[in-house]
């Protein structure tokens, strides 16, 4: 099922983003009365096509891109009646606008998607924690803590969920900040606040995407008491192989009595690769099943027991620990724009760090990772899918604006040179640039695919 969801998600996401991108080129060309011969989503042999009044619309077999083909004398003979509408005969400013339209539409689409997310409303766990983890930056900033705190702001920017906190930490790391300030509000007394200045980020590693930044910094989210009822499990996991089922209530593991789900987590974690007896209630009937646990490695490389089950979430119990934030249309558009601009700056900052070797190239992701993320987003819900769609649309727009021949940005550089010198760049110069650009793109594609394979093989 996960493979099928990943495949469906990938085709859906790439199909939407490529259609939006190519529509940008197509629509601006139509505005300038440039004749469009082909509008294709995907490459290779067409699996569907339809002839319009002058444009053939098609879907290619390989869903990894698309193209819009114009009437152009550089690509073959053009009928005399079509010469005024040929792409190569347009002014450099019109050609610039047509090429720039694709990535710009992707950026505008990302803004619209992010705005829609703020309008619909985003839910998540409130950033509530109690005792900081020992020997961490948070423990140093908040010693001898005796109560639960709600994080309300990071560097004076409001946060509502743990995801917001992580996003602000990422922004701080990308901006090379050494520390952040945290605004806290007492859970028991809303009038009691504390501001922790200069909480060190030295322990966080931007070059290690698997690092749990919240935990490393010292956050220990408050334990939400949940009954030990299995809500989800993998058929291939130790639990699935042993015959555990959704809805089972775990009452004991070996001789360890289980009161809530946290007891299950703590008991399993300490028993990697061991055989245990799980006592449970199924439809009111007591039973016991032998289970051989496997293990997973913590971010620190420590073996931890793995059962392969998830808790059945009680929405009633979660109500006091979750936040849903919605905004009006105008405010959503403003926040969507702010989010887009923030991601643009962060993306180019990360690219710069990769270029100068400040972070590793393992941060690049390829189509396999995109497929996995797409499947997970589809399974999670509308907001997760929209978030991924907006992020990938923005990434596609920015990638295509890079001044690399073969990409839209490379053609825009040629047109800027033409605007300055008053004549097009030579064919020899353009062909040499295309070869260099093709090598760069192929190299990045191979690297991204290699990263995907390493992520899969390393779990």
Short mmCIF file of C-alpha atoms in Angstrom, two decimals:
data_model
loop_
_atom_site.label_atom_id
_atom_site.label_comp_id
_atom_site.label_asym_id
_atom_site.label_seq_id
_atom_site.Cartn_x
_atom_site.Cartn_y
_atom_site.Cartn_z
CA UNK A 1 0.00 0.00 0.00
CA UNK A 2 2.82 2.43 0.86
CA UNK A 3 4.43 1.82 -2.58
CA UNK A 4 1.10 2.42 -4.32
CA UNK A 5 0.50 5.60 -2.30
CA UNK A 6 4.01 6.80 -3.09
CA UNK A 7 3.47 6.15 -6.80
CA UNK A 8 0.08 7.89 -6.83
CA UNK A 9 1.42 10.78 -4.76
CA UNK A 10 4.46 11.21 -7.00
CA UNK A 11 2.44 11.24 -10.23
CA UNK A 12 -0.11 13.60 -8.71
CA UNK A 13 2.44 16.05 -7.29
CA UNK A 14 4.71 16.09 -10.35
CA UNK A 15 1.71 16.25 -12.67
CA UNK A 16 0.31 19.32 -10.91
CA UNK A 17 3.65 21.14 -10.66
CA UNK A 18 4.74 20.45 -14.24
CA UNK A 19 1.32 21.46 -15.58
CA UNK A 20 1.47 24.73 -13.64
CA UNK A 21 5.03 25.40 -14.85
CA UNK A 22 4.38 24.68 -18.53
CA UNK A 23 1.07 26.56 -18.41
CA UNK A 24 3.06 29.66 -17.43
CA UNK A 25 5.19 29.42 -20.58
CA UNK A 26 2.14 28.57 -22.70
CA UNK A 27 -0.13 31.34 -21.43
CA UNK A 28 2.37 34.18 -21.83
CA UNK A 29 3.24 32.91 -25.33
CA UNK A 30 -0.47 33.02 -26.21
CA UNK A 31 -0.71 36.58 -24.89
CA UNK A 32 2.06 37.55 -27.34
CA UNK A 33 0.40 35.57 -30.19
CA UNK A 34 3.33 33.14 -30.42
CA UNK A 35 2.21 29.89 -32.03
CA UNK A 36 2.37 26.90 -29.68
CA UNK A 37 2.75 23.58 -31.51
CA UNK A 38 2.85 21.14 -28.56
CA UNK A 39 1.94 21.29 -24.86
CA UNK A 40 3.29 18.14 -23.20
CA UNK A 41 3.14 16.89 -19.63
CA UNK A 42 5.80 14.18 -19.38
CA UNK A 43 8.34 12.97 -21.91
CA UNK A 44 8.57 10.02 -24.26
CA UNK A 45 5.82 8.24 -26.14
CA UNK A 46 2.44 9.94 -25.65
CA UNK A 47 -0.10 7.86 -23.73
CA UNK A 48 -2.83 10.45 -24.41
CA UNK A 49 -3.09 13.34 -26.84
CA UNK A 50 -5.66 15.67 -28.31
CA UNK A 51 -5.36 18.10 -31.20
CA UNK A 52 -6.63 21.59 -30.50
CA UNK A 53 -7.18 24.35 -33.05
CA UNK A 54 -3.41 24.73 -33.48
CA UNK A 55 -1.81 23.11 -30.43
CA UNK A 56 -1.46 19.40 -29.71
CA UNK A 57 -1.94 18.57 -26.01
CA UNK A 58 -0.40 15.35 -24.74
CA UNK A 59 0.70 13.34 -21.72
CA UNK A 60 4.02 11.52 -22.06
CA UNK A 61 4.93 8.12 -20.66
CA UNK A 62 7.74 9.43 -18.42
CA UNK A 63 6.29 11.76 -15.74
CA UNK A 64 9.51 13.63 -14.95
CA UNK A 65 8.88 16.96 -16.59
CA UNK A 66 7.24 18.50 -19.62
CA UNK A 67 7.69 21.01 -22.39
CA UNK A 68 6.00 23.60 -24.58
CA UNK A 69 7.12 23.63 -28.22
CA UNK A 70 6.80 26.86 -30.20
CA UNK A 71 7.06 27.55 -33.91
CA UNK A 72 10.77 28.41 -34.24
CA UNK A 73 13.05 28.70 -37.28
CA UNK A 74 15.97 27.26 -35.31
CA UNK A 75 14.07 23.96 -35.04
CA UNK A 76 12.98 23.57 -38.66
CA UNK A 77 11.27 25.17 -41.58
CA UNK A 78 8.38 27.49 -40.72
CA UNK A 79 5.42 28.21 -43.00
CA UNK A 80 5.46 31.81 -44.32
CA UNK A 81 2.12 32.55 -42.65
CA UNK A 82 3.57 31.57 -39.25
CA UNK A 83 6.82 33.56 -39.48
CA UNK A 84 5.48 36.62 -37.56
CA UNK A 85 4.41 34.24 -34.79
CA UNK A 86 7.73 32.33 -34.59
CA UNK A 87 9.41 32.41 -31.17
CA UNK A 88 12.82 33.37 -32.56
CA UNK A 89 11.33 36.45 -34.29
CA UNK A 90 9.96 37.94 -31.08
CA UNK A 91 11.73 40.77 -29.26
CA UNK A 92 14.21 39.69 -26.58
CA UNK A 93 11.87 41.13 -23.93
CA UNK A 94 8.98 38.95 -25.08
CA UNK A 95 11.20 35.85 -25.18
CA UNK A 96 12.45 36.71 -21.68
CA UNK A 97 8.87 37.01 -20.40
CA UNK A 98 7.82 33.67 -21.92
CA UNK A 99 10.77 31.78 -20.42
CA UNK A 100 10.51 33.49 -17.02
CA UNK A 101 6.78 32.80 -16.77
CA UNK A 102 7.20 29.08 -15.98
CA UNK A 103 9.24 29.39 -12.78
CA UNK A 104 7.42 32.55 -11.73
CA UNK A 105 4.06 30.78 -11.94
CA UNK A 106 5.51 28.03 -9.71
CA UNK A 107 6.49 30.67 -7.14
CA UNK A 108 3.06 32.30 -7.30
CA UNK A 109 1.39 28.90 -6.98
CA UNK A 110 3.48 28.16 -3.86
CA UNK A 111 2.31 31.46 -2.35
CA UNK A 112 -1.33 30.55 -3.09
CA UNK A 113 -0.92 27.08 -1.58
CA UNK A 114 0.71 28.37 1.60
CA UNK A 115 -2.02 31.01 1.89
CA UNK A 116 -4.67 28.29 1.52
CA UNK A 117 -3.05 26.33 4.37
CA UNK A 118 -3.28 29.34 6.70
CA UNK A 119 -6.90 29.90 5.59
CA UNK A 120 -7.92 26.25 6.19
CA UNK A 121 -6.07 26.09 9.49
CA UNK A 122 -3.08 24.15 10.74
CA UNK A 123 -3.33 21.73 13.67
CA UNK A 124 -0.51 20.33 15.74
CA UNK A 125 0.68 19.52 19.23
CA UNK A 126 1.26 22.56 21.40
CA UNK A 127 4.95 23.05 22.28
CA UNK A 128 4.57 22.10 25.96
CA UNK A 129 7.52 20.66 27.88
CA UNK A 130 8.44 20.08 31.50
CA UNK A 131 11.85 18.97 32.74
CA UNK A 132 14.54 19.70 30.11
CA UNK A 133 16.77 16.78 29.15
CA UNK A 134 19.98 16.81 31.22
CA UNK A 135 23.26 18.19 29.85
CA UNK A 136 21.54 20.22 27.12
CA UNK A 137 21.42 23.91 26.24
CA UNK A 138 17.84 24.16 27.51
CA UNK A 139 18.79 22.57 30.85
CA UNK A 140 21.52 25.20 31.27
CA UNK A 141 19.07 28.01 30.47
CA UNK A 142 16.31 26.61 32.71
CA UNK A 143 17.94 24.80 35.66
CA UNK A 144 15.88 23.12 38.40
CA UNK A 145 12.63 23.48 36.49
CA UNK A 146 9.60 22.38 38.52
CA UNK A 147 6.72 23.04 36.13
CA UNK A 148 5.41 22.71 32.59
CA UNK A 149 5.99 25.51 30.09
CA UNK A 150 4.42 26.45 26.76
CA UNK A 151 6.80 27.89 24.14
CA UNK A 152 5.01 30.94 22.72
CA UNK A 153 7.80 32.53 20.65
CA UNK A 154 11.23 31.80 19.19
CA UNK A 155 13.31 34.92 18.56
CA UNK A 156 10.16 36.98 19.17
CA UNK A 157 8.28 35.13 16.40
CA UNK A 158 5.04 33.50 17.56
CA UNK A 159 4.83 29.69 17.50
CA UNK A 160 1.79 27.49 18.10
CA UNK A 161 3.04 23.94 17.51
CA UNK A 162 6.23 21.89 17.78
CA UNK A 163 6.46 22.05 13.98
CA UNK A 164 6.60 25.86 14.21
CA UNK A 165 9.41 25.60 16.78
CA UNK A 166 11.41 23.29 14.52
CA UNK A 167 10.90 25.60 11.52
CA UNK A 168 12.25 28.55 13.52
CA UNK A 169 15.27 26.52 14.63
CA UNK A 170 15.95 25.58 11.00
CA UNK A 171 15.75 29.24 9.98
CA UNK A 172 18.19 30.19 12.74
CA UNK A 173 20.67 27.49 11.69
CA UNK A 174 20.49 28.48 8.02
CA UNK A 175 21.13 32.11 9.05
CA UNK A 176 24.23 31.01 11.00
CA UNK A 177 22.84 32.09 14.39
CA UNK A 178 24.73 30.85 17.44
CA UNK A 179 21.71 31.06 19.73
CA UNK A 180 17.99 31.81 19.97
CA UNK A 181 15.69 33.40 22.52
CA UNK A 182 12.68 31.47 23.81
CA UNK A 183 9.54 33.03 25.27
CA UNK A 184 7.81 30.69 27.72
CA UNK A 185 4.42 30.81 29.42
CA UNK A 186 3.54 28.76 32.48
CA UNK A 187 0.90 26.11 31.75
CA UNK A 188 -0.57 26.53 35.25
CA UNK A 189 -0.44 30.33 35.33
CA UNK A 190 -0.87 32.21 32.04
CA UNK A 191 0.37 35.45 33.65
CA UNK A 192 3.74 33.91 34.45
CA UNK A 193 6.25 34.26 31.61
CA UNK A 194 9.97 33.76 31.18
CA UNK A 195 12.30 34.79 28.37
CA UNK A 196 15.39 32.64 27.92
CA UNK A 197 18.04 34.66 26.13
CA UNK A 198 20.92 33.18 24.14
CA UNK A 199 19.96 29.50 24.23
CA UNK A 200 22.94 27.96 22.45
CA UNK A 201 22.50 26.16 19.13
CA UNK A 202 26.03 24.74 19.17
CA UNK A 203 24.76 21.16 19.63
CA UNK A 204 22.57 21.30 16.50
CA UNK A 205 24.02 20.15 13.19
CA UNK A 206 22.44 21.54 10.01
CA UNK A 207 24.39 18.95 8.04
CA UNK A 208 22.66 16.07 9.86
CA UNK A 209 18.99 15.97 8.74
CA UNK A 210 18.32 12.88 10.91
CA UNK A 211 19.25 14.71 14.10
CA UNK A 212 16.29 15.40 16.39
CA UNK A 213 16.91 19.11 16.91
CA UNK A 214 14.21 19.54 19.54
CA UNK A 215 15.52 16.66 21.64
CA UNK A 216 19.16 17.65 21.14
CA UNK A 217 18.39 21.18 22.31
CA UNK A 218 16.78 19.72 25.45
CA UNK A 219 13.03 19.75 24.78
CA UNK A 220 11.13 16.86 26.30
CA UNK A 221 7.49 17.22 25.15
CA UNK A 222 5.07 16.66 27.98
CA UNK A 223 3.71 13.14 28.21
CA UNK A 224 0.07 12.99 27.10
CA UNK A 225 -1.54 10.05 28.93
CA UNK A 226 -2.99 7.71 26.32
CA UNK A 227 -4.47 4.23 26.92
CA UNK A 228 -2.14 1.51 25.62
CA UNK A 229 -4.44 0.63 22.70
CA UNK A 230 -2.83 -0.31 19.41
CA UNK A 231 -4.02 2.01 16.65
CA UNK A 232 -1.61 1.16 13.88
CA UNK A 233 0.90 -1.58 13.10
CA UNK A 234 2.93 -2.87 10.20
CA UNK A 235 2.21 -6.42 9.05
CA UNK A 236 5.96 -6.98 8.63
CA UNK A 237 6.87 -5.65 12.08
CA UNK A 238 7.50 -7.86 15.15
CA UNK A 239 3.97 -7.02 16.35
CA UNK A 240 2.37 -7.92 13.03
CA UNK A 241 4.34 -11.16 12.74
CA UNK A 242 3.34 -12.18 16.28
CA UNK A 243 -0.38 -11.66 15.62
CA UNK A 244 -1.07 -8.41 17.50
CA UNK A 245 -4.03 -6.46 16.09
CA UNK A 246 -5.43 -2.94 16.00
CA UNK A 247 -7.63 -2.34 19.04
CA UNK A 248 -5.64 -4.62 21.35
CA UNK A 249 -5.18 -3.15 24.84
CA UNK A 250 -1.69 -3.95 26.19
CA UNK A 251 -1.81 -4.58 29.95
CA UNK A 252 1.67 -6.00 30.60
CA UNK A 253 4.99 -6.76 28.89
CA UNK A 254 6.66 -9.68 30.67
CA UNK A 255 6.12 -8.76 34.31
CA UNK A 256 6.02 -4.99 33.64
CA UNK A 257 2.55 -3.59 34.29
CA UNK A 258 1.35 -1.14 31.61
CA UNK A 259 -0.78 1.86 32.66
CA UNK A 260 -0.60 3.98 29.50
CA UNK A 261 1.12 4.14 26.13
CA UNK A 262 4.24 5.77 27.52
CA UNK A 263 4.80 2.65 29.61
CA UNK A 264 4.78 0.60 26.39
CA UNK A 265 7.35 2.91 24.79
CA UNK A 266 9.67 2.81 27.81
CA UNK A 267 9.38 -0.97 28.28
CA UNK A 268 10.00 -1.83 24.60
CA UNK A 269 12.86 0.66 24.26
CA UNK A 270 14.91 -1.16 26.93
CA UNK A 271 14.53 -4.63 25.35
CA UNK A 272 16.16 -4.60 21.89
CA UNK A 273 16.16 -7.99 20.11
CA UNK A 274 14.68 -9.77 23.14
CA UNK A 275 11.78 -12.23 23.28
CA UNK A 276 8.93 -11.00 25.46
CA UNK A 277 5.41 -12.02 26.44
CA UNK A 278 2.81 -9.34 25.76
CA UNK A 279 -0.36 -9.62 27.85
CA UNK A 280 -3.37 -7.93 26.30
CA UNK A 281 -7.14 -7.64 26.21
CA UNK A 282 -8.83 -8.33 22.87
CA UNK A 283 -12.58 -7.80 22.76
CA UNK A 284 -12.61 -8.11 26.54
CA UNK A 285 -10.76 -11.45 26.49
CA UNK A 286 -7.33 -11.78 28.12
CA UNK A 287 -4.59 -13.36 26.03
CA UNK A 288 -0.79 -13.48 25.92
CA UNK A 289 1.41 -13.57 22.82
CA UNK A 290 5.16 -14.23 22.53
CA UNK A 291 6.93 -11.52 20.51
CA UNK A 292 10.56 -11.25 19.45
CA UNK A 293 11.42 -7.56 19.33
CA UNK A 294 13.81 -6.15 16.77
CA UNK A 295 15.73 -2.88 17.16
CA UNK A 296 16.34 0.54 15.73
CA UNK A 297 19.22 2.92 16.34
CA UNK A 298 18.66 6.21 18.17
CA UNK A 299 20.23 9.40 16.70
CA UNK A 300 23.15 8.73 19.07
CA UNK A 301 23.59 5.22 17.62
CA UNK A 302 22.17 3.36 20.66
CA UNK A 303 20.12 0.20 20.09
CA UNK A 304 16.48 0.57 21.13
CA UNK A 305 13.77 -2.09 21.10
CA UNK A 306 11.28 -1.95 18.23
CA UNK A 307 7.76 -3.44 18.29
CA UNK A 308 6.26 -1.72 15.24
CA UNK A 309 3.01 -0.39 16.68
CA UNK A 310 1.40 3.03 17.05
CA UNK A 311 -1.05 4.28 19.63
CA UNK A 312 -4.76 4.67 18.97
CA UNK A 313 -5.15 8.43 19.33
CA UNK A 314 -7.95 9.68 21.55
CA UNK A 315 -9.04 13.07 20.18
CA UNK A 316 -10.79 13.90 23.47
CA UNK A 317 -7.54 13.48 25.40
CA UNK A 318 -5.60 15.42 22.79
CA UNK A 319 -7.93 18.43 22.80
CA UNK A 320 -6.09 20.31 25.56
CA UNK A 321 -2.71 19.64 23.97
CA UNK A 322 -3.40 20.62 20.37
CA UNK A 323 -3.73 23.96 18.64
CA UNK A 324 -5.53 24.85 15.42
CA UNK A 325 -4.77 28.27 14.02
CA UNK A 326 -6.88 29.82 11.24
CA UNK A 327 -6.62 33.25 9.62
CA UNK A 328 -8.75 35.48 7.40
CA UNK A 329 -8.18 35.83 3.66
CA UNK A 330 -6.04 38.99 3.78
CA UNK A 331 -3.92 37.78 6.70
CA UNK A 332 -3.55 34.34 5.06
CA UNK A 333 -2.24 35.97 1.87
CA UNK A 334 0.23 38.04 3.89
CA UNK A 335 1.41 35.03 5.89
CA UNK A 336 1.62 32.90 2.72
CA UNK A 337 3.81 35.54 1.10
CA UNK A 338 6.00 35.81 4.22
CA UNK A 339 6.36 32.01 4.28
CA UNK A 340 7.30 31.93 0.59
CA UNK A 341 9.90 34.70 0.93
CA UNK A 342 11.36 33.06 4.02
CA UNK A 343 11.70 29.73 2.19
CA UNK A 344 13.24 31.46 -0.84
CA UNK A 345 15.96 33.00 1.35
CA UNK A 346 16.52 29.72 3.20
CA UNK A 347 16.73 27.73 -0.04
CA UNK A 348 19.31 29.99 -1.63
CA UNK A 349 21.24 30.12 1.64
CA UNK A 350 21.35 26.29 1.72
CA UNK A 351 22.44 26.19 -1.94
CA UNK A 352 25.22 28.63 -1.13
CA UNK A 353 26.32 26.49 1.82
CA UNK A 354 26.36 23.38 -0.41
CA UNK A 355 28.33 25.24 -3.08
CA UNK A 356 31.00 26.30 -0.59
CA UNK A 357 31.06 22.99 1.25
CA UNK A 358 29.54 24.26 4.49
CA UNK A 359 26.87 21.53 4.39
CA UNK A 360 27.04 18.16 2.66
CA UNK A 361 25.45 17.31 -0.67
CA UNK A 362 23.56 14.48 1.03
CA UNK A 363 20.86 17.08 1.70
CA UNK A 364 19.83 16.83 -1.98
CA UNK A 365 16.78 14.66 -2.60
CA UNK A 366 15.72 12.97 -5.82
CA UNK A 367 12.54 11.51 -7.30
CA UNK A 368 12.50 8.49 -4.98
CA UNK A 369 12.47 10.71 -1.88
CA UNK A 370 9.82 12.93 -3.47
CA UNK A 371 7.68 9.84 -4.10
CA UNK A 372 8.07 8.71 -0.47
CA UNK A 373 7.22 12.17 0.88
CA UNK A 374 4.24 12.39 -1.49
CA UNK A 375 2.85 9.05 -0.33
CA UNK A 376 3.30 10.00 3.33
CA UNK A 377 1.63 13.37 2.73
CA UNK A 378 -1.36 11.72 1.01
CA UNK A 379 -1.72 9.34 3.94
CA UNK A 380 -1.41 12.13 6.52
CA UNK A 381 -4.05 14.45 5.08
CA UNK A 382 -4.85 17.54 3.02
CA UNK A 383 -2.69 20.02 4.94
CA UNK A 384 0.41 17.80 4.73
CA UNK A 385 -0.15 17.28 1.00
CA UNK A 386 -0.64 21.00 0.38
CA UNK A 387 2.48 21.79 2.41
CA UNK A 388 4.58 19.41 0.30
CA UNK A 389 3.00 20.72 -2.91
CA UNK A 390 3.82 24.32 -1.97
CA UNK A 391 7.37 23.49 -0.95
CA UNK A 392 8.09 21.52 -4.12
CA UNK A 393 6.49 24.17 -6.34
CA UNK A 394 8.70 26.81 -4.77
CA UNK A 395 11.76 24.55 -5.12
CA UNK A 396 10.94 23.86 -8.78
CA UNK A 397 10.58 27.58 -9.47
CA UNK A 398 13.85 28.45 -7.76
CA UNK A 399 15.73 25.56 -9.38
CA UNK A 400 14.63 26.67 -12.84
CA UNK A 401 15.79 30.23 -12.15
CA UNK A 402 19.37 29.10 -11.46
CA UNK A 403 21.71 30.48 -14.16
CA UNK A 404 22.49 27.04 -15.55
CA UNK A 405 22.22 26.46 -19.32
CA UNK A 406 19.45 23.95 -20.15
CA UNK A 407 17.33 25.41 -17.33
CA UNK A 408 15.07 28.45 -17.79
CA UNK A 409 17.53 30.54 -15.78
CA UNK A 410 20.30 29.80 -18.27
CA UNK A 411 18.17 31.05 -21.17
CA UNK A 412 17.32 34.17 -19.16
CA UNK A 413 21.07 34.86 -18.78
CA UNK A 414 21.45 34.62 -22.57
CA UNK A 415 18.61 37.11 -23.02
CA UNK A 416 20.09 39.54 -20.49
CA UNK A 417 23.39 39.42 -22.40
CA UNK A 418 21.46 40.07 -25.61
CA UNK A 419 19.71 43.06 -24.01
CA UNK A 420 23.08 44.52 -22.97
CA UNK A 421 25.07 43.91 -26.16
CA UNK A 422 22.19 44.42 -28.59
CA UNK A 423 22.57 41.08 -30.39
CA UNK A 424 22.04 37.41 -29.51
CA UNK A 425 24.88 35.29 -28.16
CA UNK A 426 26.59 33.16 -30.82
CA UNK A 427 25.33 29.67 -31.61
CA UNK A 428 28.73 28.23 -30.64
CA UNK A 429 28.60 29.91 -27.23
CA UNK A 430 25.04 28.72 -26.65
CA UNK A 431 25.83 25.13 -27.69
CA UNK A 432 28.89 25.02 -25.41
CA UNK A 433 26.75 26.32 -22.54
CA UNK A 434 24.07 23.70 -23.24
CA UNK A 435 26.68 20.93 -22.99
CA UNK A 436 28.02 22.27 -19.68
CA UNK A 437 24.50 22.69 -18.33
CA UNK A 438 23.51 19.18 -19.37
CA UNK A 439 26.55 17.72 -17.59
CA UNK A 440 25.72 19.69 -14.42
CA UNK A 441 22.07 18.61 -14.43
CA UNK A 442 22.95 14.96 -15.09
CA UNK A 443 25.54 15.09 -12.29
CA UNK A 444 23.04 16.57 -9.82
CA UNK A 445 20.41 14.02 -10.88
CA UNK A 446 22.78 11.10 -10.33
CA UNK A 447 23.85 12.54 -6.97
CA UNK A 448 20.23 12.99 -5.86
CA UNK A 449 19.35 9.44 -6.92
CA UNK A 450 22.40 8.12 -5.06
CA UNK A 451 21.27 9.97 -1.93
CA UNK A 452 17.80 8.41 -2.34
CA UNK A 453 19.27 4.92 -2.57
CA UNK A 454 21.50 5.48 0.47
CA UNK A 455 18.52 6.74 2.49
CA UNK A 456 16.50 3.65 1.59
CA UNK A 457 19.30 1.13 2.19
CA UNK A 458 20.22 2.76 5.50
CA UNK A 459 16.59 2.79 6.65
#
